[in-house]
Coordinates of C-alpha atoms in Angstrom, one line a residue:
M1 CA 0.1 0.1 -0.1
P2 CA 1.5 3.4 -1.1
R3 CA 2.0 5.9 1.5
N4 CA -0.7 8.5 1.8
G5 CA -2.4 6.7 -1.1
L6 CA -6.0 5.4 -1.8
R7 CA -6.5 1.9 -3.1
V8 CA -9.3 0.7 -4.9
V9 CA -10.3 -2.7 -5.9
G10 CA -13.3 -3.9 -7.6
L11 CA -14.3 -7.4 -6.6
G12 CA -17.1 -7.4 -8.8
G13 CA -19.1 -5.4 -11.5
L14 CA -15.9 -4.9 -13.8
G15 CA -16.3 -6.9 -17.0
E16 CA -19.8 -8.1 -16.1
I17 CA -23.3 -7.0 -15.1
G18 CA -23.9 -7.9 -11.6
R19 CA -22.2 -8.6 -8.1
N20 CA -21.1 -4.9 -8.0
M21 CA -18.5 -4.5 -4.9
T22 CA -15.8 -2.0 -4.6
V23 CA -13.2 -1.9 -1.7
F24 CA -11.4 1.2 -0.7
E25 CA -8.3 1.1 1.4
H26 CA -6.8 4.0 3.1
A27 CA -4.6 4.2 6.6
G28 CA -5.3 0.7 7.3
K29 CA -9.1 0.6 7.0
L30 CA -11.5 -0.6 4.4
L31 CA -14.6 0.8 3.1
I32 CA -16.9 -1.2 0.9
V33 CA -19.3 0.2 -1.6
D34 CA -22.1 -2.1 -2.5
C35 CA -21.9 -5.9 -2.3
G36 CA -24.4 -7.5 -4.9
V37 CA -24.7 -10.8 -6.6
L38 CA -24.7 -12.0 -10.4
F39 CA -27.5 -14.2 -11.5
P40 CA -26.2 -17.4 -13.2
E41 CA -26.3 -18.2 -16.9
E42 CA -27.4 -21.3 -18.8
H43 CA -24.0 -22.8 -18.5
Q44 CA -23.8 -22.4 -14.7
P45 CA -26.6 -25.3 -13.9
G46 CA -28.1 -25.7 -10.3
I47 CA -26.5 -22.4 -9.1
D48 CA -28.7 -20.0 -7.3
V49 CA -26.5 -16.7 -7.4
I50 CA -22.7 -15.6 -7.6
L51 CA -21.1 -13.7 -5.1
P52 CA -17.8 -11.5 -5.0
D53 CA -14.9 -13.4 -3.7
F54 CA -14.4 -12.2 -0.1
S55 CA -10.9 -14.1 0.1
W56 CA -8.8 -10.8 -0.2
I57 CA -10.6 -8.9 2.9
R58 CA -11.2 -12.3 5.0
D59 CA -8.4 -11.9 7.2
R60 CA -9.1 -8.0 7.5
L61 CA -12.8 -8.1 8.4
D62 CA -12.1 -6.0 11.7
S63 CA -10.6 -3.4 9.3
I64 CA -13.9 -2.7 7.7
V65 CA -15.5 0.6 8.7
A66 CA -18.8 0.1 6.6
V67 CA -20.7 -1.2 3.8
V68 CA -22.1 1.6 1.7
L69 CA -25.3 0.8 -0.3
T70 CA -26.1 3.0 -3.4
H71 CA -29.4 1.5 -3.9
G72 CA -31.7 -1.6 -3.3
H73 CA -31.4 -3.6 -6.4
E74 CA -30.1 -7.4 -6.0
D75 CA -26.8 -6.8 -8.0
H76 CA -26.0 -4.4 -5.2
I77 CA -27.2 -5.6 -2.1
G78 CA -27.8 -9.3 -2.6
G79 CA -24.5 -10.4 -1.1
V80 CA -24.4 -8.4 2.1
P81 CA -26.0 -11.4 3.9
Y82 CA -23.2 -13.6 3.0
L83 CA -20.6 -10.9 4.1
L84 CA -22.3 -10.3 7.3
R85 CA -22.0 -14.0 7.9
E86 CA -18.4 -13.2 8.2
R87 CA -18.6 -10.6 10.5
A88 CA -22.2 -9.4 11.7
D89 CA -21.5 -6.1 13.0
I90 CA -20.2 -4.3 10.0
P91 CA -22.4 -0.9 9.7
V92 CA -24.6 -1.1 6.7
V93 CA -25.3 2.5 5.4
G94 CA -27.7 3.6 2.8
S95 CA -31.0 5.2 2.3
R96 CA -34.1 4.5 3.9
L97 CA -35.8 2.3 1.2
T98 CA -32.5 0.5 0.5
L99 CA -31.8 -0.3 4.2
A100 CA -35.5 -1.5 4.5
L101 CA -35.3 -3.9 1.7
I102 CA -31.8 -5.4 2.9
D103 CA -33.4 -5.4 6.5
A104 CA -36.1 -7.5 5.2
K105 CA -33.9 -9.9 3.4
L106 CA -31.6 -10.4 6.4
K107 CA -34.6 -11.3 8.5
E108 CA -34.6 -14.5 6.3
H109 CA -30.9 -15.1 6.9
R110 CA -31.4 -14.6 10.7
I111 CA -29.1 -11.7 10.8
K112 CA -29.6 -8.6 12.7
P113 CA -27.5 -5.7 11.2
R114 CA -26.3 -2.3 12.3
L115 CA -28.0 -0.1 10.0
M116 CA -26.9 3.4 9.5
P117 CA -29.6 5.4 7.5
V118 CA -28.6 8.3 5.4
K119 CA -30.3 10.6 2.9
E120 CA -28.9 13.0 0.0
G121 CA -27.2 16.2 1.2
E122 CA -25.8 14.4 4.5
T123 CA -22.1 13.8 5.2
K124 CA -20.8 10.9 7.7
K125 CA -17.1 10.2 8.8
L126 CA -16.3 6.7 8.9
G127 CA -12.8 6.1 9.7
P128 CA -10.5 7.9 7.7
F129 CA -13.3 8.3 5.0
D130 CA -15.4 11.4 5.1
L131 CA -18.7 10.5 2.9
E132 CA -21.0 12.8 1.2
F133 CA -24.3 11.5 -0.1
L134 CA -25.9 13.0 -3.4
A135 CA -29.3 12.0 -4.9
V136 CA -29.2 10.0 -8.2
N137 CA -32.4 8.9 -10.3
H138 CA -32.5 5.2 -11.2
S139 CA -35.3 2.7 -11.8
I140 CA -35.8 2.3 -8.2
P141 CA -36.4 5.2 -5.7
D142 CA -33.8 6.5 -3.0
G143 CA -30.5 5.9 -5.1
L144 CA -27.3 7.5 -3.9
A145 CA -24.0 8.5 -5.3
V146 CA -21.2 9.0 -2.8
A147 CA -18.3 11.1 -2.8
I148 CA -15.5 9.6 -0.6
R149 CA -12.9 12.1 0.6
T150 CA -9.4 11.2 2.1
P151 CA -6.1 12.8 2.4
A152 CA -5.2 10.9 -0.7
G153 CA -8.0 12.5 -2.7
V154 CA -11.7 12.8 -3.8
V155 CA -13.5 10.0 -5.4
L156 CA -17.2 10.5 -6.6
H157 CA -19.0 7.1 -7.3
T158 CA -22.1 7.5 -9.2
G159 CA -23.8 4.0 -8.5
D160 CA -26.4 3.2 -10.9
F161 CA -27.9 6.4 -12.2
K162 CA -29.3 8.1 -15.2
M163 CA -30.6 11.9 -15.6
D164 CA -34.4 11.5 -16.1
Q165 CA -35.8 15.0 -15.9
F166 CA -39.5 13.9 -15.3
P167 CA -38.9 10.9 -13.0
L168 CA -42.0 9.5 -11.4
D169 CA -41.1 10.3 -7.6
G170 CA -39.8 14.1 -8.6
R171 CA -36.2 13.2 -7.3
I172 CA -33.8 14.1 -10.3
T173 CA -30.0 13.4 -10.3
D174 CA -28.1 16.1 -8.4
L175 CA -26.1 17.4 -10.9
R176 CA -25.4 20.7 -9.1
G177 CA -24.1 18.6 -6.4
F178 CA -21.6 16.9 -9.1
A179 CA -20.5 20.2 -10.6
R180 CA -19.8 21.6 -7.0
L181 CA -17.7 18.5 -6.4
G182 CA -16.0 19.1 -10.0
E183 CA -14.9 22.6 -8.7
E184 CA -13.5 21.1 -5.4
G185 CA -11.7 18.7 -7.7
V186 CA -12.5 15.0 -8.3
D187 CA -9.5 12.8 -8.5
L188 CA -11.1 9.8 -9.5
F189 CA -14.7 9.6 -11.0
M190 CA -16.2 6.0 -10.9
V191 CA -19.0 6.0 -13.6
D192 CA -21.7 3.6 -14.3
S193 CA -21.0 2.2 -17.8
T194 CA -24.1 0.0 -18.6
N195 CA -25.4 2.2 -21.3
A196 CA -22.4 3.7 -22.4
E197 CA -22.9 2.1 -26.0
V198 CA -26.5 3.7 -26.1
P199 CA -26.3 7.0 -28.0
G200 CA -28.3 10.1 -26.7
F201 CA -30.4 10.4 -23.5
T202 CA -32.3 7.7 -21.7
M203 CA -36.0 7.8 -22.2
S204 CA -38.1 9.0 -19.3
E205 CA -39.9 6.7 -17.1
R206 CA -43.1 8.9 -17.8
D207 CA -43.0 8.0 -21.5
L208 CA -44.1 4.3 -20.8
S209 CA -47.3 5.2 -19.4
P210 CA -49.2 5.3 -22.5
A211 CA -48.1 1.9 -23.7
I212 CA -48.6 0.2 -20.3
D213 CA -52.2 1.9 -20.2
T214 CA -52.9 0.4 -23.8
V215 CA -52.3 -3.0 -22.5
F216 CA -54.7 -2.5 -19.8
R217 CA -57.1 -1.0 -21.9
T218 CA -57.1 -3.6 -24.6
A219 CA -56.5 -7.0 -23.0
P220 CA -59.4 -9.3 -23.2
R221 CA -58.6 -11.5 -20.2
R222 CA -56.0 -11.5 -17.6
I223 CA -53.0 -9.5 -17.3
I224 CA -49.6 -10.9 -15.9
V225 CA -46.9 -8.6 -15.6
S226 CA -43.4 -9.6 -14.8
S227 CA -40.7 -7.4 -13.4
F228 CA -37.7 -7.0 -11.1
A229 CA -39.0 -7.6 -7.7
S230 CA -37.5 -4.2 -6.5
H231 CA -38.6 -2.0 -9.4
V232 CA -40.8 0.0 -7.5
H233 CA -41.5 2.7 -10.3
R234 CA -42.6 0.1 -12.7
I235 CA -45.0 -1.5 -10.3
Q236 CA -46.3 1.9 -9.4
Q237 CA -47.3 2.5 -13.3
V238 CA -48.8 -1.0 -13.2
L239 CA -50.9 -0.4 -10.3
D240 CA -51.9 3.2 -11.8
A241 CA -53.1 1.5 -15.0
A242 CA -54.9 -1.2 -13.4
H243 CA -56.7 1.0 -11.0
A244 CA -57.9 3.3 -13.7
H245 CA -59.4 0.2 -15.7
G246 CA -61.0 -1.3 -12.9
R247 CA -58.7 -4.3 -12.3
K248 CA -57.7 -6.0 -9.0
V249 CA -53.9 -7.0 -8.7
A250 CA -52.3 -9.6 -6.7
F251 CA -48.5 -9.9 -6.2
V252 CA -47.1 -13.4 -7.0
G253 CA -43.6 -14.6 -5.6
R254 CA -42.0 -14.2 -2.3
S255 CA -39.4 -11.7 -3.3
M256 CA -42.1 -9.6 -4.9
V257 CA -44.6 -9.7 -2.1
R258 CA -42.0 -8.9 0.5
N259 CA -40.3 -5.8 -1.5
M260 CA -43.7 -4.4 -2.4
G261 CA -44.7 -4.4 1.1
V262 CA -41.7 -2.5 2.2
A263 CA -42.1 -0.1 -0.5
R264 CA -45.9 0.3 0.6
D265 CA -45.3 0.7 4.2
L266 CA -42.5 3.5 3.6
G267 CA -44.6 5.2 1.3
Y268 CA -42.6 4.8 -1.9
L269 CA -45.5 2.6 -3.5
R270 CA -48.7 4.7 -3.6
V271 CA -51.6 1.9 -3.4
P272 CA -55.2 3.0 -3.9
E273 CA -57.6 1.5 -1.3
N274 CA -58.8 -2.2 -2.1
L275 CA -56.5 -2.5 -5.2
I276 CA -54.4 -5.3 -3.8
V277 CA -56.1 -8.7 -3.2
P278 CA -54.6 -12.1 -2.2
L279 CA -54.2 -14.2 -4.9
E280 CA -56.7 -16.6 -4.0
Q281 CA -59.5 -14.1 -4.2
L282 CA -58.2 -13.1 -7.6
E283 CA -58.6 -16.7 -8.9
R284 CA -62.4 -16.4 -8.1
M285 CA -62.8 -13.2 -10.2
K286 CA -63.6 -12.5 -13.8
A287 CA -60.7 -12.8 -16.1
D288 CA -60.7 -9.4 -17.4
K289 CA -60.9 -7.9 -14.0
V290 CA -57.5 -9.0 -12.8
A291 CA -54.0 -8.5 -12.9
L292 CA -50.9 -10.4 -11.5
V293 CA -47.5 -9.0 -10.9
C294 CA -44.8 -11.6 -10.7
T295 CA -40.9 -12.1 -10.8
G296 CA -39.2 -14.0 -13.7
S297 CA -38.5 -11.0 -16.3
Q298 CA -35.0 -12.5 -16.9
G299 CA -36.2 -16.3 -17.8
E300 CA -34.8 -17.3 -14.3
P301 CA -35.9 -21.0 -14.1
M302 CA -37.4 -21.0 -10.7
A303 CA -39.3 -17.6 -10.9
A304 CA -42.8 -17.5 -11.2
L305 CA -43.2 -16.6 -15.1
S306 CA -40.8 -19.2 -16.2
R307 CA -42.8 -22.0 -14.1
M308 CA -45.9 -20.6 -15.7
A309 CA -44.5 -21.1 -19.3
N310 CA -43.5 -24.6 -18.3
R311 CA -46.8 -25.4 -16.7
D312 CA -45.2 -25.9 -13.4
H313 CA -47.1 -23.3 -11.7
K314 CA -50.8 -23.1 -10.2
I315 CA -51.4 -20.2 -12.3
R316 CA -52.3 -21.4 -15.6
V317 CA -51.7 -19.2 -18.6
G318 CA -54.2 -19.7 -21.5
E319 CA -55.8 -18.4 -24.6
G320 CA -56.4 -14.7 -24.5
D321 CA -54.1 -14.0 -21.6
T322 CA -51.7 -10.9 -21.8
V323 CA -48.1 -11.1 -20.5
L324 CA -46.4 -7.9 -20.1
M325 CA -42.8 -8.2 -19.7
A326 CA -41.6 -4.8 -18.2
S327 CA -38.2 -5.2 -17.8
S328 CA -34.8 -5.0 -20.1
V329 CA -32.8 -7.9 -20.8
I330 CA -29.7 -8.5 -19.0
P331 CA -26.8 -9.7 -21.3
G332 CA -26.7 -13.3 -21.1
N333 CA -30.2 -14.0 -20.5
E334 CA -31.5 -13.5 -24.1
N335 CA -31.8 -17.5 -24.6
A336 CA -33.7 -18.0 -21.3
I337 CA -36.2 -14.9 -22.0
S338 CA -36.8 -16.0 -25.4
G339 CA -37.7 -19.6 -24.1
V340 CA -40.1 -18.1 -21.8
I341 CA -41.7 -16.1 -24.5
N342 CA -42.1 -19.2 -26.6
G343 CA -43.6 -21.2 -23.7
L344 CA -46.1 -18.6 -22.9
T345 CA -47.2 -18.1 -26.7
R346 CA -47.4 -21.8 -26.8
W347 CA -50.4 -21.6 -24.5
G348 CA -52.2 -18.7 -26.3
A349 CA -50.7 -15.8 -24.4
N350 CA -50.2 -12.7 -26.0
V351 CA -46.5 -11.6 -24.8
V352 CA -46.0 -7.7 -24.8
H353 CA -42.2 -7.1 -24.3
K354 CA -39.7 -4.4 -25.1
G355 CA -39.2 -6.0 -28.5
N356 CA -42.7 -5.3 -29.8
A357 CA -43.9 -2.4 -27.4
K358 CA -42.6 0.5 -25.5
V359 CA -43.1 -0.8 -22.1
H360 CA -39.5 -0.5 -20.5
V361 CA -36.8 2.1 -19.9
S362 CA -33.5 1.6 -18.9
G363 CA -32.4 2.8 -15.5
H364 CA -29.0 3.9 -16.6
A365 CA -27.4 6.9 -18.0
S366 CA -26.7 6.8 -21.8
A367 CA -24.0 8.2 -23.7
G368 CA -25.2 11.7 -24.0
E369 CA -25.7 11.9 -20.2
L370 CA -22.4 10.5 -19.5
V371 CA -20.5 13.1 -21.6
Y372 CA -22.7 15.6 -19.9
C373 CA -21.2 14.5 -16.6
Y374 CA -17.7 14.4 -17.6
N375 CA -17.7 17.9 -18.8
I376 CA -19.4 19.2 -15.6
V377 CA -17.2 17.1 -13.1
R378 CA -13.9 17.4 -15.2
P379 CA -12.1 14.8 -13.2
G380 CA -8.6 14.1 -12.9
N381 CA -9.0 10.3 -13.3
V382 CA -11.9 8.0 -14.6
M383 CA -12.5 4.6 -13.8
P384 CA -15.6 3.1 -15.7
V385 CA -17.6 0.6 -13.6
H386 CA -20.7 -1.7 -13.9
G387 CA -20.5 -3.1 -17.1
E388 CA -19.1 -5.6 -19.5
W389 CA -15.8 -5.1 -21.3
R390 CA -17.6 -3.5 -24.3
H391 CA -19.5 -1.3 -21.9
L392 CA -16.3 -0.2 -19.9
R393 CA -14.3 0.7 -23.0
A394 CA -17.2 2.5 -24.6
N395 CA -17.3 4.8 -21.4
G396 CA -13.8 5.3 -21.3
D397 CA -13.9 6.4 -25.0
L398 CA -16.5 9.0 -23.9
A399 CA -14.3 10.4 -21.2
I400 CA -11.4 10.6 -23.7
S401 CA -13.6 12.4 -26.3
T402 CA -14.5 15.3 -23.6
G403 CA -10.6 15.9 -23.2
I404 CA -9.6 13.7 -20.7
D405 CA -5.9 12.3 -21.1
P406 CA -6.2 8.7 -22.2
S407 CA -3.5 7.4 -19.9
R408 CA -5.9 8.7 -17.0
V409 CA -8.7 6.4 -17.9
V410 CA -8.3 3.4 -16.1
L411 CA -9.9 0.2 -17.5
A412 CA -9.9 -2.6 -14.8
D413 CA -11.0 -6.1 -14.4
D414 CA -12.5 -7.8 -11.3
G415 CA -9.7 -7.9 -8.8
V416 CA -7.3 -5.2 -10.6
V417 CA -5.6 -3.2 -8.0
V418 CA -5.9 0.7 -8.7
D419 CA -3.8 3.0 -6.3
L420 CA -4.7 6.8 -6.3
V421 CA -1.3 8.6 -5.3
D422 CA -0.5 12.4 -5.8
G423 CA -3.5 12.6 -8.0
R424 CA -2.9 10.0 -10.4
A425 CA -4.6 6.7 -10.5
K426 CA -2.7 3.6 -11.7
I427 CA -3.1 -0.2 -12.0
T428 CA -0.3 -1.9 -9.4
G429 CA -1.4 -5.3 -9.1
K430 CA -4.3 -8.0 -8.8
V431 CA -6.1 -9.8 -6.0
P432 CA -8.2 -13.1 -6.1
A433 CA -11.8 -12.2 -7.5
G434 CA -13.0 -15.3 -8.7
N435 CA -16.7 -16.5 -8.9
V436 CA -18.1 -17.9 -5.5
Y437 CA -21.3 -19.8 -6.2
V438 CA -24.3 -20.3 -3.8
D439 CA -25.6 -23.7 -4.6
A440 CA -28.8 -24.2 -2.5
A441 CA -27.4 -24.0 1.3
T442 CA -23.7 -24.4 0.1
V443 CA -21.5 -21.3 -0.2
G444 CA -18.4 -21.8 -2.3
G445 CA -18.8 -25.6 -2.4
A446 CA -19.5 -25.8 -6.3
T447 CA -16.3 -25.2 -8.5
E448 CA -15.8 -24.7 -12.3
A449 CA -14.8 -28.3 -12.2
S450 CA -18.1 -29.6 -10.6
L451 CA -20.1 -27.1 -12.9
R452 CA -18.2 -28.7 -16.0
D453 CA -19.4 -32.3 -14.8
R454 CA -23.0 -30.9 -14.4
R455 CA -22.9 -29.5 -17.9
T456 CA -21.4 -32.9 -19.3
L457 CA -24.5 -34.5 -17.6
A458 CA -27.0 -32.4 -19.0
E459 CA -25.3 -32.5 -22.6
E460 CA -23.5 -35.7 -23.0
G461 CA -25.0 -38.0 -20.5
V462 CA -23.3 -40.3 -18.1
V463 CA -22.0 -43.9 -18.3
T464 CA -21.2 -46.0 -15.0
V465 CA -18.8 -48.9 -15.6
L466 CA -19.1 -51.7 -13.0
A467 CA -16.4 -54.0 -13.3
I468 CA -15.8 -57.0 -10.8
V469 CA -12.1 -58.0 -10.8
D470 CA -10.7 -61.1 -9.7
A471 CA -8.2 -60.2 -6.6
D472 CA -5.5 -62.8 -7.4
S473 CA -5.2 -62.5 -11.4
G474 CA -6.3 -58.8 -11.8
K475 CA -8.7 -59.9 -14.6
L476 CA -12.5 -59.4 -15.0
A477 CA -14.2 -62.1 -13.0
E478 CA -17.2 -61.4 -15.4
P479 CA -18.3 -59.1 -18.1
P480 CA -18.5 -55.6 -16.8
D481 CA -21.9 -53.8 -16.8
F482 CA -22.5 -50.5 -18.4
L483 CA -25.3 -48.3 -16.9
I484 CA -26.1 -45.5 -19.3
R485 CA -28.2 -42.5 -18.8
G486 CA -28.9 -39.7 -21.2
F487 CA -25.9 -40.7 -23.7
V488 CA -27.4 -43.5 -26.2
H489 CA -30.6 -45.1 -26.3
D490 CA -29.2 -48.5 -27.2
Q491 CA -28.1 -50.3 -24.0
A492 CA -26.0 -52.5 -25.8
A493 CA -24.0 -49.8 -27.4
F494 CA -21.2 -50.3 -25.0
E495 CA -20.8 -54.1 -25.4
A496 CA -17.9 -53.3 -27.7
A497 CA -16.1 -51.7 -24.9
V498 CA -15.8 -54.8 -22.8
P499 CA -12.3 -55.5 -24.4
V500 CA -11.2 -52.1 -23.8
V501 CA -11.9 -52.7 -19.9
A502 CA -10.1 -56.2 -20.3
K503 CA -7.0 -54.5 -21.8
T504 CA -6.9 -51.9 -19.3
L505 CA -6.9 -54.4 -16.4
E506 CA -4.1 -56.4 -18.2
R507 CA -2.0 -53.6 -18.6
A508 CA -2.5 -52.5 -14.9
A509 CA -1.6 -56.1 -13.8
L510 CA 1.5 -55.9 -15.8
E511 CA 2.4 -52.6 -14.3
G512 CA 1.7 -54.1 -10.7
I513 CA -1.4 -51.6 -10.1
G514 CA -3.8 -53.3 -7.9
D515 CA -5.3 -50.3 -6.1
S516 CA -9.0 -49.9 -6.7
H517 CA -9.0 -46.2 -7.1
Q518 CA -6.0 -46.1 -9.7
L519 CA -7.8 -48.9 -11.8
E520 CA -11.1 -46.7 -11.6
Q521 CA -9.1 -43.7 -13.0
M522 CA -7.5 -46.0 -15.7
I523 CA -10.9 -47.5 -16.8
T524 CA -12.4 -44.1 -16.8
R525 CA -9.8 -42.7 -19.2
D526 CA -9.8 -45.6 -21.7
V527 CA -13.6 -46.1 -21.8
G528 CA -13.9 -42.2 -22.3
Q529 CA -11.4 -42.0 -25.2
W530 CA -13.1 -45.1 -26.8
A531 CA -16.4 -43.5 -26.4
H532 CA -15.0 -40.3 -27.9
K533 CA -13.8 -42.0 -31.0
K534 CA -16.7 -44.2 -31.5
F535 CA -19.6 -41.5 -30.9
R536 CA -17.7 -38.3 -31.2
R537 CA -19.4 -37.3 -27.5
S538 CA -17.4 -37.2 -24.2
P539 CA -20.2 -38.7 -21.4
L540 CA -19.2 -38.3 -17.8
I541 CA -17.5 -41.8 -17.2
I542 CA -17.8 -43.1 -13.6
S543 CA -16.2 -46.5 -12.9
I544 CA -16.5 -48.8 -10.1
V545 CA -14.1 -51.5 -9.3
I546 CA -15.2 -54.3 -7.0
D547 CA -12.9 -57.1 -5.7
A548 CA -14.0 -60.6 -6.3

């Protein structure tokens, strides 16, 4: 650690969409901004969520002064319960809604946190870090940017933001505050990159209301709306449209019910009287008088909408129903979402989505907004965050286009160490920042190797070789059995592999190998090579040797 320097390490959110987490280090203390999760893709079967890698900070947990949460989306708060398992009394700092959402989540994990509410315009000193919070507009209320002041310099971290001039809640991004900090001198500007490739300015949330109203006015039967469980603004528009057209609404899915309950209790969600009813009551009403709001906008296999598409949910989507998918597509989820749309269409539903109607607007600043911010802040150094590599690079190019020296634009991957010293930010090293998989109740148990086995099982099948071996001669006591699942339909296909097993055992005997484990490894390798040569496929081979 350089003397009088500020170290910045992104443990997530760099080169990916999700699991945003940045660690700031100064004077022996650590400050964390956000701690989110990444949702699995199709090639990660059985995984619930993916966490940042805490190994770099695990032996320094006592040095953490706080976790600052910029807003309440899962990709920014979902990892907090797992971090607090390591040290439960880490102060959690955030706005009122953000803390209410994380508190409800932590109750499910049976963790009682130390919550420190803040709001825009406030300042707070935590260890050697002087923090100032600024309002930013996003697709969830109560978003905050954070300015971090240390003797090493001033950092402005935008969190997720956009510059909607007509937000539903009337709370605009504090550009005056950005400009004031620019006059003071921002040494490192860490900027949301998600929409850096999109030209112009992001459309206002209010512009969606006519399209949503059209759906509610014209749908002949039930309306099923899918959205992120924390997308309070979009749910508000849905509730307003339902009320205007005489429909009752029920929330479906645990996270949706929990989050909307929190938002309603705090006054962020305005719900007309008697509009929300239990799902059981809705099922007894006329189809053209009901609307359901559920999770599953990203094609998540266990979410309500995916289960409806697969006929694995008590809500049976049918002819004449309208499904409104009111969320953007997170990169990597395109195939899963397409599968859900096809499944719903198969059962007769009319699916309205971003591709065929104006029913979603992004929560992130587009290129024109980012350039505007660079021009009013005029930072000494820029570090694009929150995006895949194409987004990070596009954001960096925007900064350069406003006159920022290319050598002062830092493009970093997860785990890359960036040190701010004497007003200059440079890459100085790397720390571990791999994927940590949550698999049911297991954290970190699943590995890339085990996921590779799962993919093989799903794509290539499995063949179990049961070989009974004469303990004295080392030869087969009887022909081996081949138990085949998901590989070939003909159970006799592996009869031709019997000589392969016999030759493997003969070679082992000549080499003096009699250990069962070693024999199993040899059989697995040789039968696998034979299967690949014969079938051009590579099933998972499991060999079991039994001494006779």
